[in-house]
Tab-separated table of C-alpha atoms in Angstrom:
chain	number	residue	atom	x	y	z
A	1292	MET	CA	11.514	-48.618	45.225
A	1293	SER	CA	10.857	-46.245	42.454
A	1294	SER	CA	9.298	-42.654	42.977
A	1295	THR	CA	7.754	-39.993	40.613
A	1296	SER	CA	8.114	-36.627	40.875
A	1297	LEU	CA	7.075	-33.585	38.887
A	1298	GLN	CA	10.024	-31.371	37.603
A	1299	GLN	CA	10.065	-28.000	35.960
A	1300	THR	CA	12.341	-27.809	32.809
A	1301	GLN	CA	13.492	-25.126	30.658
A	1302	ASN	CA	14.091	-25.548	26.856
A	1303	GLN	CA	15.075	-23.356	23.801
A	1304	THR	CA	13.503	-23.649	20.689
A	1305	GLN	CA	13.374	-21.611	17.463
A	1306	ALA	CA	10.254	-20.370	16.433
A	1307	LEU	CA	9.196	-17.654	14.089
A	1308	THR	CA	5.831	-16.030	14.822
A	1309	LEU	CA	4.023	-14.071	12.073
A	1310	SER	CA	2.169	-10.559	13.335
A	1311	PRO	CA	-1.228	-9.962	12.057
A	1312	GLN	CA	0.253	-6.930	10.265
A	1313	LEU	CA	2.763	-9.382	8.401
A	1314	GLN	CA	0.203	-12.079	7.757
A	1315	THR	CA	-1.448	-9.123	6.018
A	1316	SER	CA	1.231	-7.950	4.405
A	1317	LEU	CA	1.889	-11.408	2.820
A	1318	LYS	CA	-1.768	-11.823	1.648
A	1319	VAL	CA	-1.829	-8.810	0.005
A	1320	LEU	CA	1.611	-9.670	-1.742
A	1321	GLN	CA	0.625	-13.241	-2.796
A	1322	ALA	CA	-3.044	-12.320	-3.628
A	1323	PRO	CA	-3.877	-11.853	-7.473
A	1324	ALA	CA	-5.675	-8.797	-8.441
A	1325	VAL	CA	-9.360	-10.109	-8.203
A	1326	GLU	CA	-8.721	-11.941	-4.865
A	1327	LEU	CA	-6.856	-8.841	-3.777
A	1328	ARG	CA	-10.188	-6.869	-3.651
A	1329	THR	CA	-11.963	-9.404	-1.477
A	1330	VAL	CA	-9.050	-8.961	1.134
A	1331	ILE	CA	-9.291	-5.102	0.879
A	1332	LEU	CA	-13.147	-5.339	1.281
A	1333	GLU	CA	-12.571	-7.442	4.357
A	1334	GLU	CA	-10.264	-5.106	6.146
A	1335	LEU	CA	-12.679	-1.866	4.811
A	1336	GLN	CA	-15.782	-3.942	6.752
A	1337	ALA	CA	-13.425	-4.663	9.852
A	1338	ASN	CA	-11.682	-1.323	10.028
A	1339	PRO	CA	-13.903	1.866	10.697
A	1340	LEU	CA	-10.802	4.419	9.910
A	1341	LEU	CA	-10.541	3.231	6.383
A	1342	GLU	CA	-12.461	4.506	3.421
A	1343	GLU	CA	-12.347	3.981	-0.126
A	1344	PHE	CA	-12.492	6.903	-2.862
A	1345	ALA	CA	-13.792	6.451	-6.305
A	1346	THR	CA	-11.243	5.879	-8.848
A	1347	ASN	CA	-12.937	7.779	-11.606
A	1348	SER	CA	-12.717	10.961	-9.489
A	1349	ILE	CA	-9.072	11.421	-8.719
A	1350	SER	CA	-5.998	11.317	-10.246
A	1351	ILE	CA	-2.749	9.190	-9.740
A	1352	ASP	CA	-0.869	12.305	-8.184
A	1353	GLU	CA	-4.105	13.285	-6.113
A	1354	TYR	CA	-4.009	9.658	-4.566
A	1355	LYS	CA	-0.408	9.866	-3.627
A	1356	ASP	CA	-0.884	13.506	-2.106
A	1357	ALA	CA	-4.000	11.790	-0.162
A	1358	GLN	CA	-1.788	9.226	1.252
A	1359	THR	CA	0.987	11.688	2.004
A	1360	SER	CA	-1.229	13.925	3.791
A	1361	ASP	CA	-2.326	10.832	6.023
A	1362	LYS	CA	0.816	11.147	8.126
A	1363	THR	CA	0.502	11.609	11.757
A	1364	SER	CA	3.208	11.874	14.216
A	1365	LYS	CA	6.506	10.507	14.077
A	1366	ASP	CA	5.845	8.114	16.573
A	1367	ASP	CA	2.591	6.869	14.821
A	1368	GLU	CA	4.528	6.301	11.529
A	1369	ILE	CA	4.929	3.099	10.069
A	1370	ASN	CA	8.240	2.059	8.553
A	1371	PHE	CA	7.524	-0.814	5.991
A	1372	ASP	CA	10.518	-3.098	5.476
A	1373	LYS	CA	11.110	-5.041	2.569
A	1374	ASP	CA	12.237	-7.776	4.604
A	1375	ASP	CA	8.852	-8.051	5.689
A	1376	PHE	CA	8.060	-9.688	2.460
A	1377	SER	CA	10.879	-12.246	2.710
A	1378	ILE	CA	9.568	-14.326	4.892
A	1379	LEU	CA	-0.400	-40.619	-13.863
A	1380	GLU	CA	-3.880	-38.956	-12.984
A	1381	ASN	CA	-5.830	-40.925	-15.317
A	1382	MET	CA	-4.469	-44.242	-13.992
A	1383	ILE	CA	-5.867	-43.703	-10.732
A	1384	LYS	CA	-9.238	-42.796	-12.108
A	1385	ASP	CA	-9.261	-45.886	-14.064
A	1386	LEU	CA	-8.634	-47.849	-10.996
A	1387	ARG	CA	-11.180	-46.287	-8.961
A	1388	GLU	CA	-13.826	-46.903	-11.767
A	1389	GLN	CA	-12.936	-50.548	-11.817
A	1390	TYR	CA	-12.124	-51.279	-7.890
A	1391	ASP	CA	-14.146	-48.583	-6.270
A	1392	PRO	CA	-16.826	-47.360	-8.614
A	1393	GLU	CA	-18.774	-45.974	-5.619
A	1394	ASP	CA	-15.909	-43.878	-4.612
A	1395	THR	CA	-15.994	-40.096	-5.522
A	1396	GLY	CA	-13.373	-38.754	-3.783
A	1397	VAL	CA	-10.375	-39.248	-1.370
A	1398	GLN	CA	-11.600	-40.673	1.929
A	1399	TYR	CA	-11.034	-39.295	5.220
A	1400	THR	CA	-11.224	-40.479	8.573
A	1401	THR	CA	-13.497	-38.418	11.586
A	1402	GLU	CA	-10.120	-38.031	12.957
A	1403	ASP	CA	-8.686	-36.374	9.950
A	1404	GLU	CA	-11.619	-34.147	9.497
A	1405	LYS	CA	-10.802	-32.630	13.054
A	1406	ARG	CA	-7.374	-32.169	12.534
A	1407	HIS	CA	-7.809	-30.358	9.036
A	1408	GLU	CA	-10.948	-28.263	10.251
A	1409	TYR	CA	-9.281	-25.373	11.383
A	1410	PHE	CA	-7.066	-25.145	8.070
A	1411	MET	CA	-9.812	-25.842	5.721
A	1412	ASN	CA	-12.482	-23.457	7.463
A	1413	SER	CA	-9.794	-20.513	6.216
A	1414	LEU	CA	-9.250	-21.579	2.881
A	1415	THR	CA	-10.322	-19.214	0.246
A	1416	GLY	CA	-9.327	-18.582	-3.456
A	1417	SER	CA	-6.345	-19.939	-5.563
A	1418	THR	CA	-3.551	-18.913	-3.084
A	1419	SER	CA	-5.118	-21.201	-0.362
A	1420	LEU	CA	-2.836	-24.093	-0.829
A	1421	GLN	CA	0.239	-22.015	-0.092
A	1422	GLN	CA	-0.996	-20.358	2.818
A	1423	HIS	CA	-2.382	-23.680	4.342
A	1424	LEU	CA	1.388	-24.697	4.290
A	1425	ILE	CA	2.861	-21.576	5.357
A	1426	GLU	CA	0.496	-22.038	8.315
A	1427	GLN	CA	2.213	-25.339	9.039
A	1428	ALA	CA	5.494	-24.420	8.496
A	1429	GLU	CA	5.271	-21.846	11.076
A	1430	LEU	CA	4.535	-24.410	13.618
A	1431	THR	CA	7.258	-26.752	12.713
A	1432	GLU	CA	10.447	-26.678	14.466
A	1433	SER	CA	13.396	-26.028	11.948
A	1434	SER	CA	16.754	-24.297	11.621
A	1435	GLU	CA	16.712	-20.887	9.849
A	1436	GLN	CA	18.151	-22.480	6.806
A	1437	GLU	CA	15.939	-25.365	6.675
A	1438	HIS	CA	12.810	-22.955	6.984
A	1439	LYS	CA	14.126	-20.570	4.275
A	1440	ALA	CA	13.975	-23.561	2.342
A	1441	LEU	CA	10.801	-24.808	3.111
A	1442	LEU	CA	9.018	-21.512	2.142
A	1443	TYR	CA	10.918	-21.498	-1.100
A	1444	LEU	CA	9.626	-25.104	-1.797
A	1445	ILE	CA	5.954	-24.152	-1.057
A	1446	GLY	CA	6.345	-21.448	-3.457
A	1447	SER	CA	7.537	-23.675	-6.179
A	1448	LEU	CA	4.834	-26.171	-6.336
A	1449	ASP	CA	2.908	-26.859	-9.471
A	1450	ASP	CA	-0.765	-27.511	-9.774
A	1451	ASN	CA	-0.881	-30.833	-8.905
A	1452	GLY	CA	1.411	-30.040	-5.034
A	1453	PHE	CA	4.540	-31.418	-6.830
A	1454	LEU	CA	8.143	-30.105	-6.963
A	1455	THR	CA	9.278	-30.468	-10.672
A	1456	ASP	CA	12.594	-29.072	-10.094
A	1457	SER	CA	15.338	-31.590	-8.748
A	1458	VAL	CA	17.373	-30.983	-5.741
A	1459	ALA	CA	20.346	-29.758	-7.233
A	1460	GLU	CA	18.404	-26.891	-9.188
A	1461	MET	CA	16.557	-25.843	-5.931
A	1462	ALA	CA	19.750	-26.062	-3.995
A	1463	THR	CA	21.812	-23.882	-6.712
A	1464	THR	CA	18.867	-21.007	-6.829
A	1465	LEU	CA	18.761	-20.787	-3.025
A	1466	ASN	CA	22.428	-21.287	-2.660
A	1467	THR	CA	21.967	-23.854	0.153
A	1468	PRO	CA	23.609	-27.441	0.607
A	1469	THR	CA	21.515	-30.349	-0.822
A	1470	HIS	CA	21.118	-31.855	2.304
A	1471	VAL	CA	19.172	-28.690	3.763
A	1472	ILE	CA	16.902	-28.927	0.690
A	1473	ASP	CA	16.380	-32.880	1.499
A	1474	LYS	CA	15.219	-32.136	5.075
A	1475	ALA	CA	13.120	-29.371	3.898
A	1476	ILE	CA	11.266	-31.825	1.552
A	1477	THR	CA	11.206	-34.138	4.188
A	1478	LEU	CA	9.135	-31.565	6.335
A	1479	LEU	CA	7.081	-30.549	3.271
A	1480	LYS	CA	5.946	-34.169	2.713
A	1481	SER	CA	4.771	-34.493	6.374
A	1482	PHE	CA	2.220	-31.832	5.763
A	1483	ASP	CA	-1.414	-32.022	4.862
A	1484	PRO	CA	-2.349	-32.896	2.188
A	1485	THR	CA	-0.375	-35.794	2.432
A	1486	GLY	CA	1.601	-36.173	-0.771
A	1487	VAL	CA	2.289	-32.818	-1.345
A	1488	GLY	CA	5.951	-31.842	-1.973
A	1489	SER	CA	6.756	-35.195	-3.979
A	1490	LYS	CA	8.698	-35.447	-7.171
A	1491	ASN	CA	5.909	-37.106	-9.274
A	1492	LEU	CA	2.967	-39.449	-9.177
A	1493	GLN	CA	4.583	-42.233	-8.150
A	1494	ASP	CA	6.421	-40.437	-5.040
A	1495	CYS	CA	3.128	-39.217	-4.048
A	1496	LEU	CA	1.350	-42.542	-3.893
A	1497	THR	CA	4.236	-44.089	-2.019
A	1498	THR	CA	4.570	-41.314	0.382
A	1499	GLN	CA	0.724	-41.451	0.938
A	1500	LEU	CA	0.775	-45.452	1.832
A	1501	GLU	CA	3.851	-44.886	3.698
A	1502	LEU	CA	2.772	-41.955	6.033
A	1503	ASP	CA	-0.532	-44.359	6.417
A	1504	GLY	CA	1.732	-47.097	7.756
A	1505	LYS	CA	1.573	-49.069	4.974
A	1506	GLY	CA	5.204	-48.439	3.541
A	1507	ASP	CA	5.362	-52.604	3.284
A	1508	SER	CA	2.258	-53.235	2.020
A	1509	ILE	CA	1.769	-54.979	-1.300
A	1510	ALA	CA	0.034	-51.582	-2.308
A	1511	ALA	CA	3.278	-49.932	-1.683
A	1512	ARG	CA	5.365	-52.575	-3.383
A	1513	ILE	CA	3.544	-52.201	-6.469
A	1514	VAL	CA	3.633	-48.483	-6.530
A	1515	ARG	CA	7.374	-48.310	-5.491
A	1516	ASP	CA	8.708	-51.309	-7.535
A	1517	HIS	CA	6.413	-52.443	-10.393
A	1518	PHE	CA	4.798	-48.716	-11.356
A	1519	GLN	CA	5.292	-49.383	-15.103
A	1520	LEU	CA	2.775	-53.100	-14.461
A	1521	LEU	CA	0.330	-50.782	-12.579
A	1522	ALA	CA	-0.263	-48.406	-15.081
A	1523	ARG	CA	-0.625	-51.010	-17.486
A	1524	LYS	CA	-3.071	-52.904	-14.893
A	1525	ARG	CA	-0.954	-56.193	-15.455
A	1526	ILE	CA	-2.492	-58.268	-12.621
A	1527	PRO	CA	-1.099	-61.673	-13.660
A	1528	GLU	CA	2.300	-60.125	-13.957
A	1529	LEU	CA	1.929	-58.213	-10.767
A	1530	ALA	CA	0.796	-61.440	-8.790
A	1531	ASN	CA	3.686	-63.528	-10.089
A	1532	LYS	CA	6.638	-60.764	-9.424
A	1533	LEU	CA	4.813	-60.252	-6.137
A	1534	HIS	CA	4.456	-64.241	-5.418
A	1535	THR	CA	0.880	-63.657	-4.266
A	1536	THR	CA	-2.528	-64.231	-5.713
A	1537	ILE	CA	-4.693	-62.081	-8.001
A	1538	GLU	CA	-7.223	-61.525	-5.214
A	1539	ARG	CA	-4.549	-60.054	-3.248
A	1540	ILE	CA	-3.041	-57.801	-6.164
A	1541	GLN	CA	-6.726	-56.583	-6.825
A	1542	GLU	CA	-7.077	-55.797	-3.026
A	1543	ALA	CA	-3.986	-53.669	-3.180
A	1544	LEU	CA	-5.166	-51.650	-6.352
A	1545	GLN	CA	-8.577	-50.812	-4.695
A	1546	GLY	CA	-6.228	-49.603	-1.845
A	1547	ILE	CA	-4.391	-47.539	-4.633
A	1548	ALA	CA	-7.577	-46.211	-6.065
A	1549	ARG	CA	-8.549	-44.410	-3.001
A	1550	LEU	CA	-5.097	-42.652	-2.494
A	1551	ASP	CA	-4.928	-38.840	-4.074
A	1552	PRO	CA	-2.923	-38.715	-7.238
A	1553	ALA	CA	-3.077	-34.833	-7.176
A	1554	PRO	CA	-3.044	-33.347	-3.406
A	1555	ALA	CA	-3.374	-29.766	-4.326
A	1556	ARG	CA	-6.533	-30.341	-6.403
A	1557	ARG	CA	-9.124	-29.787	-3.392
A	1558	PHE	CA	-7.439	-26.201	-3.045
A	1559	LYS	CA	-7.583	-25.504	-6.655
A	1560	PRO	CA	-9.974	-22.866	-7.874
A	1561	ASP	CA	-12.385	-23.596	-10.260
A	1562	THR	CA	-10.729	-24.103	-13.660
A	1563	ASN	CA	-13.515	-22.191	-15.679
A	1564	THR	CA	-12.595	-19.295	-13.860
A	1565	VAL	CA	-11.405	-16.081	-16.172
A	1566	ILE	CA	-7.772	-15.344	-15.806
A	1567	GLU	CA	-7.373	-11.626	-14.980
A	1568	PRO	CA	-3.660	-10.608	-15.808
A	1569	ASP	CA	-2.158	-8.504	-12.966
A	1570	VAL	CA	0.149	-6.808	-15.568
A	1571	THR	CA	-0.044	-6.220	-19.262
A	1572	VAL	CA	3.448	-5.610	-21.302
A	1573	TYR	CA	2.799	-4.104	-24.306
A	1574	LYS	CA	4.139	-1.921	-27.238
A	1575	ASP	CA	3.052	1.879	-27.640
A	1576	GLU	CA	2.478	3.697	-30.670
A	1577	TYR	CA	6.137	5.145	-30.696
A	1578	GLY	CA	7.469	1.398	-30.671
A	1579	GLU	CA	8.281	1.647	-26.955
A	1580	TRP	CA	7.758	-1.308	-24.358
A	1581	GLN	CA	5.111	-0.440	-21.591
A	1582	ILE	CA	4.008	-2.029	-18.357
A	1583	GLU	CA	0.749	-1.258	-17.095
A	1584	LEU	CA	-0.659	-2.577	-13.976
A	1585	ASN	CA	-4.177	-3.878	-13.390
A	1586	THR	CA	-5.641	-1.839	-11.052
A	1587	GLU	CA	-9.285	-2.358	-11.997
A	1588	TYR	CA	-10.207	-4.421	-9.043
A	1589	ILE	CA	-8.139	-2.690	-6.429
A	1590	PRO	CA	-9.713	-0.405	-4.228
A	1591	ARG	CA	-7.984	3.025	-3.376
A	1592	LEU	CA	-8.169	3.497	0.473
A	1593	ARG	CA	-6.999	6.433	2.853
A	1594	ILE	CA	-7.878	7.189	6.367
A	1595	SER	CA	-10.993	8.829	7.212
A	1596	ASN	CA	-10.520	12.718	7.857
A	1597	THR	CA	-13.601	12.350	10.068
A	1598	TYR	CA	-11.789	9.898	12.461
A	1599	LYS	CA	-8.612	12.004	12.248
A	1600	GLU	CA	-10.351	15.114	13.236
A	1601	LEU	CA	-12.147	13.514	16.053
A	1602	LEU	CA	-8.409	11.909	17.296
A	1603	ALA	CA	-6.647	15.495	17.065
A	1604	LYS	CA	-9.639	17.100	19.195
A	1605	GLY	CA	-8.343	15.129	22.102
A	1606	THR	CA	-11.852	14.568	23.575
A	1607	LEU	CA	-11.519	10.654	23.532
A	1608	SER	CA	-10.956	8.765	26.430
A	1609	LYS	CA	-7.565	6.944	27.062
A	1610	LYS	CA	-9.014	3.309	25.686
A	1611	GLU	CA	-10.973	5.092	22.724
A	1612	ARG	CA	-7.733	6.937	21.690
A	1613	GLU	CA	-5.623	3.698	21.921
A	1614	PHE	CA	-8.158	1.860	19.864
A	1615	MET	CA	-8.036	4.554	17.104
A	1616	ILE	CA	-4.480	4.770	17.078
A	1617	GLU	CA	-4.106	0.976	16.681
A	1618	ARG	CA	-6.524	1.063	13.656
A	1619	MET	CA	-5.032	3.910	12.075
A	1620	ARG	CA	-1.827	1.886	12.365
A	1621	SER	CA	-3.639	-1.019	10.781
A	1622	GLY	CA	-4.948	0.953	7.909
A	1623	LYS	CA	-1.770	2.805	7.282
A	1624	PHE	CA	0.080	-0.872	7.036
A	1625	LEU	CA	-2.608	-2.256	4.659
A	1626	ILE	CA	-2.309	0.984	2.335
A	1627	ASN	CA	1.672	0.744	2.317
A	1628	SER	CA	1.264	-3.134	1.758
A	1629	ILE	CA	-0.850	-2.282	-1.438
A	1630	GLU	CA	1.704	0.044	-2.599
A	1631	GLN	CA	4.700	-2.003	-1.828
A	1632	ARG	CA	2.864	-4.821	-3.810
A	1633	GLN	CA	2.008	-3.002	-6.791
A	1634	HIS	CA	5.858	-1.436	-6.724
A	1635	THR	CA	7.028	-5.100	-6.309
A	1636	ILE	CA	5.341	-6.486	-8.962
A	1637	GLU	CA	6.001	-3.424	-11.459
A	1638	ARG	CA	9.846	-4.137	-10.552
A	1639	ILE	CA	9.671	-7.758	-11.223
A	1640	THR	CA	8.035	-7.264	-14.270
A	1641	ALA	CA	10.318	-4.744	-15.459
A	1642	GLU	CA	13.531	-7.107	-15.166
A	1643	ILE	CA	11.476	-9.957	-16.718
A	1644	LEU	CA	11.006	-7.673	-19.608
A	1645	ARG	CA	14.646	-6.537	-19.971
A	1646	LEU	CA	16.041	-9.943	-19.421
A	1647	GLN	CA	13.500	-11.945	-21.668
A	1648	MET	CA	13.486	-9.119	-24.402
A	1649	ASP	CA	13.669	-11.523	-27.190
A	1650	PHE	CA	10.711	-13.558	-25.864
A	1651	PHE	CA	8.360	-10.385	-25.847
A	1652	GLU	CA	10.035	-9.449	-29.377
A	1653	SER	CA	10.005	-13.331	-31.188
A	1654	GLY	CA	7.828	-15.439	-28.693
A	1655	VAL	CA	8.094	-18.551	-26.661
A	1656	SER	CA	11.126	-20.102	-28.709
A	1657	LYS	CA	13.346	-17.114	-27.305
A	1658	LEU	CA	12.530	-17.681	-23.751
A	1659	ARG	CA	16.213	-18.045	-21.729
A	1660	PRO	CA	16.871	-19.301	-18.625
A	1661	MET	CA	16.343	-17.270	-15.474
A	1662	THR	CA	15.948	-17.700	-12.013
A	1663	MET	CA	14.166	-15.692	-9.056
A	1664	ASP	CA	17.436	-15.388	-7.512
A	1665	GLU	CA	18.682	-13.455	-10.377
A	1666	ILE	CA	15.795	-11.088	-10.339
A	1667	ALA	CA	15.937	-10.705	-6.430
A	1668	GLN	CA	19.396	-9.647	-6.731
A	1669	ILE	CA	18.782	-7.001	-8.961
A	1670	ILE	CA	15.832	-5.137	-7.503
A	1671	ASP	CA	17.317	-6.052	-3.899
A	1672	VAL	CA	14.673	-8.045	-2.324
A	1673	HIS	CA	14.590	-12.010	-0.876
A	1674	GLU	CA	13.840	-14.436	-3.487
A	1675	THR	CA	11.164	-15.665	-1.417
A	1676	THR	CA	9.545	-12.130	-1.950
A	1677	VAL	CA	10.020	-12.705	-5.663
A	1678	SER	CA	8.332	-16.109	-5.110
A	1679	ARG	CA	5.332	-14.907	-3.561
A	1680	ALA	CA	4.766	-11.579	-5.798
A	1681	SER	CA	4.716	-14.196	-8.754
A	1682	ALA	CA	2.538	-16.787	-7.271
A	1683	ASN	CA	-0.839	-17.111	-9.071
A	1684	LYS	CA	-0.144	-14.012	-11.041
A	1685	TYR	CA	-0.417	-13.502	-14.692
A	1686	VAL	CA	0.940	-11.136	-17.523
A	1687	ARG	CA	-0.261	-10.381	-20.849
A	1688	THR	CA	1.873	-10.202	-23.402
A	1689	PRO	CA	1.956	-9.732	-27.275
A	1690	HIS	CA	2.037	-13.629	-27.437
A	1691	GLY	CA	-0.706	-14.536	-25.012
A	1692	VAL	CA	-1.048	-14.383	-21.390
A	1693	PHE	CA	1.315	-16.511	-19.214
A	1694	PRO	CA	1.859	-16.983	-15.681
A	1695	PHE	CA	4.824	-15.052	-13.997
A	1696	LYS	CA	6.395	-18.600	-12.976
A	1697	TYR	CA	6.649	-19.246	-16.852
A	1698	PHE	CA	9.812	-16.976	-17.097
A	1699	PHE	CA	11.794	-18.428	-14.139
A	1700	THR	CA	13.310	-21.658	-15.479
A	1701	THR	CA	16.503	-23.604	-15.677
A	1702	GLY	CA	17.940	-24.313	-19.022
A	1703	TYR	CA	20.710	-25.401	-21.330
A	1704	THR	CA	23.744	-23.868	-23.586
A	1705	SER	CA	24.080	-25.091	-27.239
A	1706	GLU	CA	27.351	-25.551	-28.771
A	1707	GLU	CA	26.881	-22.081	-29.975
A	1708	GLY	CA	27.162	-20.931	-26.485
A	1709	GLU	CA	23.053	-19.654	-26.828
A	1710	SER	CA	21.164	-19.974	-23.768
A	1711	ILE	CA	17.942	-22.085	-23.955
A	1712	SER	CA	15.410	-22.405	-21.414
A	1713	ASN	CA	13.931	-25.843	-20.562
A	1714	LYS	CA	10.453	-24.977	-21.442
A	1715	VAL	CA	11.854	-24.133	-25.110
A	1716	VAL	CA	13.171	-27.740	-24.872
A	1717	LYS	CA	9.941	-29.285	-23.864
A	1718	ASP	CA	8.126	-27.069	-26.530
A	1719	MET	CA	10.434	-28.569	-28.926
A	1720	ILE	CA	9.924	-32.275	-27.636
A	1721	ARG	CA	6.033	-31.750	-27.776
A	1722	HIS	CA	6.149	-30.467	-31.545
A	1723	ILE	CA	8.530	-33.388	-32.095
A	1724	ILE	CA	5.957	-36.055	-30.959
A	1725	GLU	CA	3.044	-34.030	-32.813
A	1726	ASP	CA	4.816	-34.587	-36.305
A	1727	GLU	CA	5.432	-38.253	-35.829
A	1728	THR	CA	3.393	-41.083	-37.510
A	1729	ASN	CA	1.377	-43.016	-34.955
A	1730	THR	CA	2.331	-46.410	-36.403
A	1731	HIS	CA	6.048	-45.790	-35.540
A	1732	PRO	CA	5.989	-43.441	-32.764
A	1733	LEU	CA	9.656	-42.008	-31.911
A	1734	SER	CA	11.655	-43.402	-28.645
A	1735	ASP	CA	13.022	-41.295	-26.297
A	1736	GLN	CA	16.481	-41.506	-27.396
A	1737	ALA	CA	15.333	-40.886	-31.182
A	1738	ILE	CA	14.277	-37.579	-29.770
A	1739	THR	CA	17.241	-36.936	-27.834
A	1740	GLU	CA	19.098	-37.610	-31.179
A	1741	MET	CA	17.058	-35.275	-33.178
A	1742	LEU	CA	17.524	-32.528	-30.266
A	1743	ALA	CA	21.393	-32.982	-30.349
A	1744	GLU	CA	21.022	-32.594	-34.352
A	1745	LYS	CA	19.757	-28.950	-33.172
A	1746	ASP	CA	22.845	-28.596	-30.811
A	1747	ILE	CA	20.670	-29.138	-27.662
A	1748	GLU	CA	22.675	-31.848	-25.566
A	1749	ILE	CA	20.906	-33.448	-22.749
A	1750	ALA	CA	20.251	-36.886	-21.631
A	1751	ARG	CA	17.812	-39.532	-22.905
A	1752	ARG	CA	16.229	-39.456	-19.301
A	1753	THR	CA	15.760	-35.953	-19.380
A	1754	VAL	CA	13.540	-36.175	-22.752
A	1755	ALA	CA	11.776	-38.968	-20.696
A	1756	LYS	CA	11.416	-36.572	-17.656
A	1757	TYR	CA	9.884	-33.563	-19.853
A	1758	ARG	CA	7.900	-36.163	-21.759
A	1759	GLU	CA	6.052	-36.907	-18.472
A	1760	GLU	CA	5.762	-33.805	-17.446
A	1761	LEU	CA	4.086	-32.860	-20.712
A	1762	GLY	CA	1.708	-35.426	-19.979
A	1763	ILE	CA	2.749	-37.727	-23.159
A	1764	LEU	CA	2.558	-41.379	-23.162
A	1765	PRO	CA	5.554	-43.451	-23.549
A	1766	THR	CA	6.508	-45.099	-27.329
A	1767	HIS	CA	4.535	-48.444	-26.764
A	1768	LEU	CA	1.321	-46.581	-25.475
A	1769	ARG	CA	1.510	-44.283	-28.359
A	1770	ARG	CA	1.426	-46.949	-31.059
A	1771	ARG	CA	-1.560	-47.406	-33.223
A	1772	TYR	CA	-1.872	-50.354	-35.202
């Protein structure tokens, strides 16, 4: 006879818990200037010991002096460790219009809504997707290497939620084995929103179908094995290839139309929002390059003297004193976090200026390959710090406003030994296609040969990949008769 019994067991697991202060420091580091103001104002409302003083009535030196004078006893000091910071779209649209005209967006079940409610209620601004994914990453069991890779991947997603760099490129950047990157990608693709971390649209749609238990469905087979026919909506050919009826193909296309081609879209800000650069790089009247941080939207804070005097009198109860000391520490940590953020951004900008001097002098054609790890080693921080400090931030240059991450790119070496960024190569491909004739568009192979004439040796499949990333149709779809 079998019997049941209750038993107590101990399990040892690895988990990383972020303290409220560290969460604040990460939020401050990642937030662009305009959004940072909102974060600071929220802290001002929550912490009575913090106060803002007018920026037009105090000098920078006086501001630093005010911070220095806020030192309390040694036991109340906070040491801010730098390691704290280290922690085919149109196709779907057409399908929706044809097969699901009443559908206005991605469909979610009641269970889905409940599962996402906590996360969605806390989403604000342009950094929401990363924070949303980081919160899930902290709840995921993984090795230290996998967790480090996971955080890097989250910081490397493009505006659609895709990973455009290859596994080999990311492994080289992180100095991590490829199998660790593969495991981190698998973990990331299991997160909400479904499809995030995919390498392209095809992979994104396939992932959504597989996670929905439809990996063996006709829809999945269409996306996975006959994507080009899907893109051209060749329904009779699809029915023939899959040995099924046109009606079943249309049912499958209706299901595909309900998938989300860009998982990050619902986290993105209004595209009409004016970009406010966090840094301006310019030449002064003496021809010297200068870096100017945007402080217009960042309130200057200090600990209120009134509360410090009240604390010094010793008339407070133990509970009141403990509360005020905790609030004082929290306020100082926020002030230090803001100062560290500005310092980190300034140092990163200075190294970008130094390493990409040809770009600043001459323009995009002179952009050189550069990685986040390269900058991280120079300024002695973790590469994830560079990733977070660069996220959603922009720099104004003599050649226009660019996102910080624009400057971090792999590249190629020409026969003459010159390093060329892959963004430069993409720009060259775009210009080559813009100059072609509509009746005789260039094939990817022809473009490859034209680049080779300019001493840029890359494979035809790489040209095809860059063309797709630029949103340019293949040869037969660009032809006009």
